[in-house]
mmCIF file of C-alpha atoms in Angstrom:
data_model
loop_
_atom_site.group_PDB
_atom_site.id
_atom_site.type_symbol
_atom_site.label_atom_id
_atom_site.label_comp_id
_atom_site.label_asym_id
_atom_site.label_seq_id
_atom_site.Cartn_x
_atom_site.Cartn_y
_atom_site.Cartn_z
ATOM 1 C CA MET A 1 138.906 83.982 -135.886
ATOM 2 C CA SER A 2 136.496 84.481 -133.019
ATOM 3 C CA ARG A 3 133.350 83.516 -134.933
ATOM 4 C CA PRO A 4 134.524 79.984 -135.909
ATOM 5 C CA MET A 5 135.657 79.422 -132.322
ATOM 6 C CA ASP A 6 132.266 80.543 -131.021
ATOM 7 C CA ARG A 7 130.493 78.196 -133.386
ATOM 8 C CA GLN A 8 132.777 75.330 -132.315
ATOM 9 C CA ARG A 9 132.110 76.009 -128.645
ATOM 10 C CA LEU A 10 128.401 76.249 -129.333
ATOM 11 C CA GLY A 11 128.478 72.858 -131.042
ATOM 12 C CA GLN A 12 130.321 71.323 -128.130
ATOM 13 C CA LEU A 13 127.807 72.764 -125.702
ATOM 14 C CA LEU A 14 124.907 71.403 -127.746
ATOM 15 C CA ILE A 15 126.449 67.955 -127.869
ATOM 16 C CA ALA A 16 127.138 68.002 -124.149
ATOM 17 C CA GLY A 17 123.602 69.188 -123.518
ATOM 18 C CA GLY A 18 122.196 66.388 -125.682
ATOM 19 C CA ILE A 19 124.201 63.776 -123.822
ATOM 20 C CA ALA A 20 123.079 65.168 -120.491
ATOM 21 C CA ALA A 21 119.471 65.158 -121.644
ATOM 22 C CA ALA A 22 119.784 61.539 -122.804
ATOM 23 C CA LEU A 23 121.318 60.498 -119.506
ATOM 24 C CA LEU A 24 118.602 62.314 -117.619
ATOM 25 C CA ALA A 25 115.913 60.644 -119.708
ATOM 26 C CA GLY A 26 117.526 57.252 -119.144
ATOM 27 C CA ALA A 27 117.723 57.836 -115.425
ATOM 28 C CA ALA A 28 114.115 58.925 -115.353
ATOM 29 C CA ALA A 29 113.061 55.827 -117.296
ATOM 30 C CA THR A 30 115.022 53.650 -114.880
ATOM 31 C CA LEU A 31 113.359 55.318 -111.927
ATOM 32 C CA VAL A 32 109.927 54.821 -113.498
ATOM 33 C CA LEU A 33 110.669 51.144 -114.242
ATOM 34 C CA GLN A 34 112.003 50.597 -110.750
ATOM 35 C CA ALA A 35 108.968 52.295 -109.280
ATOM 36 C CA GLN A 36 106.706 50.024 -111.329
ATOM 37 C CA ARG A 37 108.573 46.972 -110.083
ATOM 38 C CA ASN A 38 108.417 48.110 -106.467
ATOM 39 C CA TRP A 39 104.819 49.257 -106.622
ATOM 40 C CA GLN A 40 102.521 46.657 -105.110
ATOM 41 C CA PRO A 41 98.882 46.902 -106.183
ATOM 42 C CA GLU A 42 96.143 45.936 -103.778
ATOM 43 C CA VAL A 43 94.847 42.424 -104.445
ATOM 44 C CA SER A 44 92.353 40.232 -102.632
ATOM 45 C CA GLY A 45 90.018 37.319 -103.190
ATOM 46 C CA PRO A 46 90.635 33.932 -104.819
ATOM 47 C CA VAL A 47 93.703 33.555 -107.009
ATOM 48 C CA LEU A 48 91.771 31.461 -109.523
ATOM 49 C CA PRO A 49 88.156 32.628 -109.605
ATOM 50 C CA GLY A 50 85.799 30.229 -111.348
ATOM 51 C CA TRP A 51 88.026 27.323 -110.412
ATOM 52 C CA THR A 52 85.135 24.852 -110.093
ATOM 53 C CA GLN A 53 84.125 25.413 -113.714
ATOM 54 C CA THR A 54 87.754 25.246 -114.827
ATOM 55 C CA VAL A 55 88.123 21.809 -113.239
ATOM 56 C CA ALA A 56 84.909 20.611 -114.878
ATOM 57 C CA ASP A 57 86.143 21.703 -118.319
ATOM 58 C CA ALA A 58 89.730 20.504 -117.949
ATOM 59 C CA ARG A 59 90.849 17.554 -120.044
ATOM 60 C CA GLU A 60 94.612 17.997 -119.788
ATOM 61 C CA ILE A 61 97.037 19.152 -117.109
ATOM 62 C CA GLU A 62 100.596 19.928 -118.152
ATOM 63 C CA ILE A 63 103.101 20.103 -115.292
ATOM 64 C CA ALA A 64 106.583 21.531 -115.829
ATOM 65 C CA GLY A 65 108.645 21.398 -112.647
ATOM 66 C CA PRO A 66 112.308 22.027 -111.884
ATOM 67 C CA GLU A 67 113.162 18.352 -112.469
ATOM 68 C CA ASP A 68 110.333 16.871 -114.507
ATOM 69 C CA HIS A 69 107.857 17.657 -117.282
ATOM 70 C CA PHE A 70 104.778 15.545 -117.976
ATOM 71 C CA THR A 71 101.088 15.666 -118.843
ATOM 72 C CA LEU A 72 97.939 14.168 -117.359
ATOM 73 C CA VAL A 73 94.985 13.435 -119.639
ATOM 74 C CA ARG A 74 91.365 12.874 -118.729
ATOM 75 C CA GLY A 75 89.698 10.052 -120.633
ATOM 76 C CA GLU A 76 86.798 7.652 -120.308
ATOM 77 C CA ASN A 77 88.598 5.745 -117.557
ATOM 78 C CA GLY A 78 89.668 8.799 -115.588
ATOM 79 C CA TRP A 79 93.018 10.623 -115.467
ATOM 80 C CA THR A 80 96.077 8.872 -116.878
ATOM 81 C CA MET A 81 99.685 9.718 -117.753
ATOM 82 C CA PRO A 82 100.431 9.282 -121.488
ATOM 83 C CA SER A 83 104.208 9.232 -120.956
ATOM 84 C CA ARG A 84 103.710 6.142 -118.761
ATOM 85 C CA ASP A 85 101.622 4.254 -121.311
ATOM 86 C CA ASP A 86 98.421 5.792 -119.918
ATOM 87 C CA HIS A 87 98.944 4.372 -116.447
ATOM 88 C CA PRO A 88 96.232 5.656 -114.056
ATOM 89 C CA VAL A 89 97.252 8.434 -111.704
ATOM 90 C CA ILE A 90 96.441 8.560 -108.000
ATOM 91 C CA PRO A 91 92.937 10.035 -107.545
ATOM 92 C CA GLU A 92 93.870 11.434 -104.136
ATOM 93 C CA ARG A 93 96.645 13.479 -105.724
ATOM 94 C CA LEU A 94 94.117 15.122 -108.044
ATOM 95 C CA ALA A 95 91.904 15.896 -105.061
ATOM 96 C CA GLU A 96 94.878 17.486 -103.285
ATOM 97 C CA LEU A 97 95.681 19.643 -106.320
ATOM 98 C CA ASP A 98 92.041 20.659 -106.644
ATOM 99 C CA ALA A 99 91.847 21.691 -102.988
ATOM 100 C CA PHE A 100 95.169 23.512 -103.169
ATOM 101 C CA LEU A 101 94.500 25.639 -106.257
ATOM 102 C CA GLY A 102 90.835 26.208 -105.454
ATOM 103 C CA GLY A 103 91.676 27.339 -101.939
ATOM 104 C CA LEU A 104 94.370 29.907 -102.769
ATOM 105 C CA SER A 105 93.517 33.486 -101.781
ATOM 106 C CA TYR A 106 95.661 36.555 -102.343
ATOM 107 C CA ALA A 107 97.659 37.781 -99.361
ATOM 108 C CA GLY A 108 99.288 40.589 -101.295
ATOM 109 C CA ALA A 109 101.336 41.592 -104.334
ATOM 110 C CA ARG A 110 105.091 41.244 -104.317
ATOM 111 C CA THR A 111 108.015 42.139 -106.583
ATOM 112 C CA ALA A 112 107.657 42.609 -110.324
ATOM 113 C CA ASP A 113 111.422 42.453 -110.867
ATOM 114 C CA PRO A 114 112.287 39.351 -112.978
ATOM 115 C CA ALA A 115 115.768 39.353 -111.449
ATOM 116 C CA LYS A 116 114.176 38.467 -108.113
ATOM 117 C CA HIS A 117 111.931 35.658 -109.371
ATOM 118 C CA ALA A 118 114.481 32.950 -108.570
ATOM 119 C CA ARG A 119 114.548 33.991 -104.903
ATOM 120 C CA LEU A 120 110.887 33.048 -104.684
ATOM 121 C CA GLU A 121 111.357 29.905 -106.828
ATOM 122 C CA LEU A 122 109.292 31.558 -109.552
ATOM 123 C CA ALA A 123 111.738 31.567 -112.457
ATOM 124 C CA ASP A 124 110.601 29.991 -115.714
ATOM 125 C CA PRO A 125 110.988 26.202 -116.019
ATOM 126 C CA GLY A 126 114.492 25.277 -117.040
ATOM 127 C CA GLN A 127 116.031 28.280 -115.285
ATOM 128 C CA PRO A 128 117.771 28.345 -111.865
ATOM 129 C CA GLY A 129 115.207 28.921 -109.145
ATOM 130 C CA ALA A 130 112.414 27.600 -111.328
ATOM 131 C CA GLY A 131 108.904 27.077 -110.053
ATOM 132 C CA THR A 132 106.301 24.515 -111.086
ATOM 133 C CA ARG A 133 104.127 25.654 -113.989
ATOM 134 C CA LEU A 134 100.655 24.166 -114.313
ATOM 135 C CA THR A 135 98.657 24.553 -117.504
ATOM 136 C CA LEU A 136 95.054 23.345 -117.731
ATOM 137 C CA ARG A 137 93.474 22.887 -121.154
ATOM 138 C CA ASP A 138 90.037 21.885 -122.371
ATOM 139 C CA GLY A 139 89.247 19.165 -124.891
ATOM 140 C CA ASP A 140 90.112 21.458 -127.814
ATOM 141 C CA GLY A 141 93.505 22.382 -126.419
ATOM 142 C CA ASN A 142 92.477 25.858 -125.278
ATOM 143 C CA VAL A 143 94.288 27.099 -122.173
ATOM 144 C CA LEU A 144 91.861 27.427 -119.270
ATOM 145 C CA THR A 145 94.380 28.644 -116.723
ATOM 146 C CA GLU A 146 98.149 28.752 -116.323
ATOM 147 C CA ILE A 147 100.045 29.489 -113.149
ATOM 148 C CA ILE A 148 103.552 29.113 -111.696
ATOM 149 C CA ILE A 149 103.791 27.909 -108.097
ATOM 150 C CA GLY A 150 106.923 28.812 -106.148
ATOM 151 C CA ALA A 151 108.229 28.683 -102.594
ATOM 152 C CA ALA A 152 106.062 28.172 -99.520
ATOM 153 C CA ARG A 153 107.034 30.173 -96.425
ATOM 154 C CA ASN A 154 105.192 30.972 -93.218
ATOM 155 C CA ASP A 155 101.841 29.515 -94.330
ATOM 156 C CA ARG A 156 102.016 31.361 -97.624
ATOM 157 C CA VAL A 157 102.938 30.341 -101.143
ATOM 158 C CA TYR A 158 104.431 32.579 -103.812
ATOM 159 C CA LEU A 159 103.069 32.503 -107.325
ATOM 160 C CA ARG A 160 102.886 34.353 -110.600
ATOM 161 C CA PHE A 161 101.310 33.989 -113.993
ATOM 162 C CA PRO A 162 103.490 33.191 -117.033
ATOM 163 C CA ASP A 163 104.581 36.139 -119.190
ATOM 164 C CA ARG A 164 103.810 38.523 -116.316
ATOM 165 C CA PRO A 165 106.557 39.867 -114.057
ATOM 166 C CA ARG A 166 104.373 40.586 -111.016
ATOM 167 C CA THR A 167 104.565 38.013 -108.223
ATOM 168 C CA TYR A 168 102.058 37.413 -105.439
ATOM 169 C CA ALA A 169 101.780 35.812 -102.042
ATOM 170 C CA ALA A 170 98.756 33.628 -101.365
ATOM 171 C CA GLU A 171 97.407 32.195 -98.153
ATOM 172 C CA LEU A 172 97.451 28.473 -97.504
ATOM 173 C CA THR A 173 94.360 27.632 -95.473
ATOM 174 C CA GLY A 174 92.113 24.681 -94.726
ATOM 175 C CA GLU A 175 92.642 21.667 -96.966
ATOM 176 C CA ALA A 176 95.219 23.670 -98.936
ATOM 177 C CA ALA A 177 97.509 24.096 -95.944
ATOM 178 C CA THR A 178 100.441 22.469 -97.773
ATOM 179 C CA ILE A 179 101.636 22.302 -101.369
ATOM 180 C CA PRO A 180 100.851 18.810 -102.700
ATOM 181 C CA ALA A 181 103.697 16.733 -104.148
ATOM 182 C CA ILE A 182 102.897 17.366 -107.800
ATOM 183 C CA SER A 183 106.138 18.339 -109.540
ATOM 184 C CA LEU A 184 107.512 14.806 -110.115
ATOM 185 C CA ALA A 185 105.770 12.241 -112.284
ATOM 186 C CA ASP A 186 106.333 9.334 -109.911
ATOM 187 C CA ASN A 187 104.435 11.181 -107.180
ATOM 188 C CA TRP A 188 101.332 10.800 -109.341
ATOM 189 C CA LEU A 189 101.811 7.029 -109.721
ATOM 190 C CA ASN A 190 101.177 4.523 -106.962
ATOM 191 C CA LEU A 191 104.592 2.844 -106.977
ATOM 192 C CA ASP A 192 104.819 1.766 -103.345
ATOM 193 C CA PHE A 193 101.742 -0.429 -103.131
ATOM 194 C CA ILE A 194 103.654 -3.445 -101.764
ATOM 195 C CA ALA A 195 104.240 -3.362 -98.031
ATOM 196 C CA LEU A 196 104.210 -6.759 -96.340
ATOM 197 C CA ASP A 197 104.077 -7.161 -92.583
ATOM 198 C CA PRO A 198 107.604 -8.283 -91.595
ATOM 199 C CA SER A 199 106.223 -10.732 -89.037
ATOM 200 C CA ASP A 200 104.028 -12.347 -91.723
ATOM 201 C CA ILE A 201 106.791 -13.431 -94.114
ATOM 202 C CA ALA A 202 107.312 -17.196 -93.879
ATOM 203 C CA ARG A 203 109.382 -18.302 -96.859
ATOM 204 C CA THR A 204 111.398 -16.579 -99.597
ATOM 205 C CA THR A 205 112.873 -18.166 -102.712
ATOM 206 C CA ILE A 206 115.505 -16.174 -104.589
ATOM 207 C CA THR A 207 116.930 -16.896 -108.031
ATOM 208 C CA PRO A 208 119.721 -14.321 -108.448
ATOM 209 C CA GLU A 209 121.407 -13.244 -111.648
ATOM 210 C CA ARG A 210 124.502 -15.205 -110.681
ATOM 211 C CA GLY A 211 125.009 -18.195 -108.452
ATOM 212 C CA PRO A 212 122.540 -20.801 -107.238
ATOM 213 C CA ALA A 213 118.946 -20.242 -106.209
ATOM 214 C CA TYR A 214 118.254 -20.484 -102.499
ATOM 215 C CA VAL A 215 115.406 -20.662 -99.993
ATOM 216 C CA LEU A 216 115.099 -18.748 -96.722
ATOM 217 C CA GLU A 217 112.475 -19.773 -94.189
ATOM 218 C CA ARG A 218 111.147 -19.106 -90.692
ATOM 219 C CA PRO A 219 109.397 -21.762 -88.603
ATOM 220 C CA GLY A 220 106.971 -19.271 -87.088
ATOM 221 C CA GLN A 221 106.061 -15.601 -86.811
ATOM 222 C CA THR A 222 107.952 -15.207 -83.550
ATOM 223 C CA ALA A 223 111.249 -16.459 -85.031
ATOM 224 C CA ARG A 224 113.668 -13.569 -85.346
ATOM 225 C CA ASN A 225 115.876 -14.780 -88.209
ATOM 226 C CA PHE A 226 115.415 -16.603 -91.489
ATOM 227 C CA SER A 227 117.216 -19.914 -91.881
ATOM 228 C CA LEU A 228 118.885 -21.076 -95.084
ATOM 229 C CA ARG A 229 116.923 -24.198 -96.117
ATOM 230 C CA GLU A 230 118.316 -24.766 -99.590
ATOM 231 C CA PRO A 231 120.765 -25.534 -101.083
ATOM 232 C CA GLY A 232 122.844 -27.780 -98.878
ATOM 233 C CA GLY A 233 126.533 -27.211 -98.386
ATOM 234 C CA TRP A 234 126.171 -23.512 -97.427
ATOM 235 C CA ARG A 235 126.352 -21.848 -94.016
ATOM 236 C CA PRO A 236 124.960 -18.313 -93.331
ATOM 237 C CA ILE A 237 127.675 -15.767 -92.499
ATOM 238 C CA THR A 238 125.627 -14.681 -89.481
ATOM 239 C CA ALA A 239 122.345 -15.839 -88.006
ATOM 240 C CA GLY A 240 120.552 -12.839 -89.516
ATOM 241 C CA ALA A 241 122.422 -12.669 -92.831
ATOM 242 C CA GLY A 242 119.355 -13.658 -94.834
ATOM 243 C CA ASN A 243 116.892 -11.300 -93.171
ATOM 244 C CA GLY A 244 117.395 -8.441 -95.636
ATOM 245 C CA PRO A 245 116.764 -10.332 -98.883
ATOM 246 C CA ALA A 246 114.107 -12.547 -97.284
ATOM 247 C CA ALA A 247 112.024 -9.506 -96.277
ATOM 248 C CA ALA A 248 112.713 -7.284 -99.287
ATOM 249 C CA LEU A 249 108.981 -6.772 -99.832
ATOM 250 C CA VAL A 250 108.335 -5.364 -96.378
ATOM 251 C CA ARG A 251 108.730 -2.002 -98.074
ATOM 252 C CA ILE A 252 109.598 -1.447 -101.708
ATOM 253 C CA ARG A 253 109.061 1.563 -103.945
ATOM 254 C CA PHE A 254 109.392 1.146 -107.680
ATOM 255 C CA ARG A 255 110.947 3.937 -109.734
ATOM 256 C CA ASP A 256 108.765 3.922 -112.844
ATOM 257 C CA VAL A 257 106.152 1.933 -114.742
ATOM 258 C CA ARG A 258 105.498 0.844 -118.336
ATOM 259 C CA LEU A 259 103.309 -1.663 -120.152
ATOM 260 C CA ALA A 260 105.023 -5.025 -119.753
ATOM 261 C CA ASP A 261 104.512 -6.142 -123.360
ATOM 262 C CA ARG A 262 106.550 -3.165 -124.581
ATOM 263 C CA LEU A 263 109.628 -4.183 -122.608
ATOM 264 C CA HIS A 264 111.447 -6.897 -124.477
ATOM 265 C CA GLY A 265 113.960 -7.707 -121.768
ATOM 266 C CA GLU A 266 115.755 -10.919 -120.872
ATOM 267 C CA PRO A 267 114.914 -12.880 -117.700
ATOM 268 C CA ALA A 268 117.364 -11.847 -114.988
ATOM 269 C CA GLY A 269 116.077 -13.549 -111.848
ATOM 270 C CA ARG A 270 113.079 -14.155 -109.621
ATOM 271 C CA HIS A 271 112.059 -13.243 -106.076
ATOM 272 C CA VAL A 272 109.162 -15.040 -104.385
ATOM 273 C CA GLU A 273 107.841 -14.321 -100.891
ATOM 274 C CA GLU A 274 105.150 -16.347 -99.109
ATOM 275 C CA THR A 275 103.322 -15.231 -96.005
ATOM 276 C CA PHE A 276 101.817 -17.052 -93.057
ATOM 277 C CA SER A 277 98.499 -15.420 -93.970
ATOM 278 C CA GLY A 278 98.381 -17.245 -97.311
ATOM 279 C CA LEU A 279 99.763 -14.831 -99.923
ATOM 280 C CA ARG A 280 102.525 -15.438 -102.454
ATOM 281 C CA LEU A 281 104.141 -12.564 -104.341
ATOM 282 C CA THR A 282 106.276 -13.371 -107.372
ATOM 283 C CA LEU A 283 108.567 -10.786 -108.944
ATOM 284 C CA ASP A 284 110.047 -11.818 -112.290
ATOM 285 C CA ILE A 285 112.968 -9.505 -113.065
ATOM 286 C CA LEU A 286 113.845 -8.498 -116.617
ATOM 287 C CA ALA A 287 117.140 -7.035 -117.849
ATOM 288 C CA LEU A 288 116.734 -4.151 -120.263
ATOM 289 C CA GLY A 289 120.166 -2.711 -120.960
ATOM 290 C CA ASP A 290 121.566 -1.477 -117.664
ATOM 291 C CA THR A 291 118.127 -1.276 -116.061
ATOM 292 C CA ARG A 292 116.093 -3.933 -114.314
ATOM 293 C CA TRP A 293 112.312 -4.110 -114.448
ATOM 294 C CA THR A 294 109.901 -6.506 -112.783
ATOM 295 C CA THR A 295 106.417 -7.847 -113.194
ATOM 296 C CA VAL A 296 104.400 -8.625 -110.066
ATOM 297 C CA THR A 297 102.007 -11.545 -109.657
ATOM 298 C CA ALA A 298 100.047 -12.432 -106.536
ATOM 299 C CA THR A 299 98.752 -15.916 -105.710
ATOM 300 C CA ALA A 300 96.407 -16.900 -102.888
ATOM 301 C CA LEU A 301 97.765 -19.925 -101.021
ATOM 302 C CA THR A 302 94.782 -19.987 -98.656
ATOM 303 C CA ASP A 303 91.371 -18.376 -98.504
ATOM 304 C CA GLY A 304 92.877 -15.770 -96.202
ATOM 305 C CA GLY A 305 95.115 -14.451 -98.984
ATOM 306 C CA ALA A 306 92.480 -14.349 -101.732
ATOM 307 C CA GLU A 307 91.284 -10.781 -101.257
ATOM 308 C CA LYS A 308 94.791 -9.318 -101.088
ATOM 309 C CA ALA A 309 95.940 -11.320 -104.108
ATOM 310 C CA ALA A 310 92.996 -10.115 -106.190
ATOM 311 C CA GLU A 311 93.667 -6.507 -105.162
ATOM 312 C CA ILE A 312 97.329 -6.668 -106.163
ATOM 313 C CA ASN A 313 96.675 -8.451 -109.476
ATOM 314 C CA ALA A 314 94.042 -5.898 -110.436
ATOM 315 C CA ARG A 315 96.694 -3.204 -110.023
ATOM 316 C CA THR A 316 99.699 -4.942 -111.586
ATOM 317 C CA ALA A 317 98.262 -6.981 -114.459
ATOM 318 C CA GLY A 318 100.001 -5.968 -117.695
ATOM 319 C CA TRP A 319 102.509 -3.593 -116.054
ATOM 320 C CA ALA A 320 106.265 -3.717 -115.432
ATOM 321 C CA TYR A 321 108.039 -1.661 -112.788
ATOM 322 C CA LEU A 322 111.525 -0.153 -112.733
ATOM 323 C CA LEU A 323 113.733 -1.230 -109.840
ATOM 324 C CA SER A 324 116.271 0.929 -108.039
ATOM 325 C CA ASP A 325 119.770 -0.463 -107.497
ATOM 326 C CA LEU A 326 119.048 -0.775 -103.775
ATOM 327 C CA SER A 327 115.842 -2.740 -104.334
ATOM 328 C CA LEU A 328 117.532 -4.967 -106.903
ATOM 329 C CA ASP A 329 120.344 -5.769 -104.471
ATOM 330 C CA ARG A 330 117.907 -6.921 -101.809
ATOM 331 C CA LEU A 331 115.651 -8.831 -104.187
ATOM 332 C CA LEU A 332 118.409 -10.776 -105.995
ATOM 333 C CA ARG A 333 121.316 -10.802 -103.549
ATOM 334 C CA PRO A 334 123.644 -13.672 -104.542
ATOM 335 C CA LEU A 335 123.966 -16.520 -102.109
ATOM 336 C CA ASP A 336 127.712 -16.065 -101.654
ATOM 337 C CA GLU A 337 127.043 -12.616 -100.137
ATOM 338 C CA ILE A 338 125.034 -14.036 -97.240
ATOM 339 C CA ALA A 339 126.563 -17.512 -96.845
ATOM 340 C CA ASP A 340 129.871 -19.370 -97.100
ATOM 341 C CA HIS A 341 130.238 -22.523 -99.131
ATOM 342 C CA MET A 342 131.396 -25.279 -96.799
ATOM 343 C CA GLY A 343 134.384 -27.511 -97.547
ATOM 344 C CA ALA A 344 134.066 -31.193 -98.358
ATOM 345 C CA SER A 345 134.686 -32.164 -94.737
ATOM 346 C CA ASP A 346 131.765 -30.016 -93.593
ATOM 347 C CA ALA A 347 129.392 -30.853 -96.429
ATOM 348 C CA SER A 348 127.420 -33.297 -94.329
ATOM 349 C CA GLU A 349 126.574 -30.669 -91.713
ATOM 350 C CA PRO A 350 123.079 -29.210 -92.057
ATOM 351 C CA ALA A 351 122.499 -25.574 -92.929
ATOM 352 C CA ASP A 352 121.700 -23.283 -90.020
ATOM 353 C CA ASP A 353 118.033 -23.737 -89.244
ATOM 354 C CA SER A 354 118.029 -22.580 -85.642
ATOM 355 C CA GLY A 355 116.014 -19.459 -86.389
ATOM 356 C CA GLN A 356 118.066 -17.660 -83.728
#
């Protein structure tokens, strides 16, 4: 009886010993892994050595940010964005990116724990706490360099390389003192090129989507408010009711851009502003589903407006621009939102043209 019991106890002890050994091995492995993640190797020098040659060889830049994903391509006419019908990108933005990446120098290694990547905004694109991944390729599609840019804190930026857990801090110095605005496609496109001087706007004609067309005008640059010149039978709600739509082009930023001949929209209105300096800007608005796009045409009314008109037309010829709801409201505000229609007994009274 004692021998079977001894063998049973021995088996239990062996099993318990095996479990303990496995747990010990697991704990040791965990400690080793944790030590590897906490260990910070010494690093120094440029983050991207040979950057000058990389830039010379690059023919494509893929940018995957937290909110956007797009590609820039280098062709005979410079860098363009294929997803925007090969619209040119802002050269200054490329110079900023060049200075930023070329000027990064290691300040030290940081965590290698993937669970902590999001804290540094270095998670993979599409994940919470994602960074901005940049991939440069040559003309054959070979990857020249690939890097993820994360948070910037205290004159340093955090970064890592894809498929590697180790993160790093890099110094931001000189021309690379700030991270350029590169993660959104519209930051690469010059979409706020219209900015008229508010004191220079003389006359605005608006054809809204509903209601009659109307004309707002100022007698001179010192006049504070625009007067309603046409049509008759309407009185502005306030003296300055027309100022917003009349000066909509003082500052406008479009939301996107496409080749105009690809947008088969229906005419939805027109906004025309004329300046005292001799420039006319015409925005023809197109309805494309629930969105509104516009073409932009400049006309020189005097010799003084010729240079500016040529500059704008060179930029806008063949392109259509997406309007925000706010911009659309100002450009095509219906007349009944800024003026009251007068009754028959008041119809003979002139529209307010005091300019006060």
